[in-house]
Amino acid sequence: MLSKNSGILSTEMIPLIINLTGLKEAIETLVGSKPSHKDRITMTEKIMDTALKITSEAGDESGDVFRISAVPDDSGVRLANLDADKYGKSTVPMNARKDGYSQAPIIVSNDLLSEDIMKELTLYSDSLNGGCATTLGVDGLTVAKISEISRLANRRLDFFKYQLVTSI
């Protein structure tokens, strides 16, 4: 069927996107359980630079295009469960066992006013050539406050999505 309708096939190059899953946990393992903001930024830069270098070299060798991203998906939970099964629950941080490994940056509304956090988010946006999706927590905020925060986030972030946790 496909051979009869060549219009269905695409000859465009589609990049392989590699998601940085578990970056926060890796930094905590390498630096210590409560790294300072400066140590976290330094280690994040090194990890991102290494990932970009390796994917660029692999792309040059294979002729493919690779990109590095930080976007939320279900792989963080799956990988945390696999690690807990293979290496034991004590090797996987408690929050990762419950929520999965970290993926995209998650901030709250007040973080938009912190220059340190905004520098870190800019590092993600500028460094990751496959995209970055920051999650903005808006729990307990009024509609007017969410609107105000949205305007600020729109000026300061390339891309963001809302997270509202509700319970019944």
Steps between C-alpha positions, in 0.01 A plus 500: 500500500775745592697424186200598289456835673840665532334817632467331841873448540717785618862549412555775757764456766338464843733556795526252784406683820669377820332614820712588805322281754635493855728803473409627847559158658832458317622838627396415856689170474813667361508815717306399811140485611460880535728665242534876509346693213848576362604131514173394337545751215864399446414130488196561277717690251759221495239229450321693225827586323608135513162378372504750214860411408436125501179526298669732251787253455258206468300695243812580299600132498158364410371780281197540726384804694476478879350754739493526881180607676344542844130431457263310729377158394434165666855367466609646837259272688583197285878545541473554877295180530748307286792626712318411823432148370852445369715677763267502801266762639770648723696617194211707362411820689162491677353785294611329176329175603176691548513761219769363270837651412513871429470613142400858424551789743208552739459840663243688705382852435748670737791337315432736207632781722824320591790594275692183595214275395440701185871463408464124543189492280680710240783245506247226423335701221825611339690171531243236414464484124203262522281723714416572860153503655494676837206408722351786702315394815191712565348317798287715728514811281207712395411548135625861519835386646536227235433762232765731648753215527422394143595843368827490695578142396425585137767773511760293686462143364517359148239236578302403809198299597284511810476242772205506734474223757151444629364243738148384559 
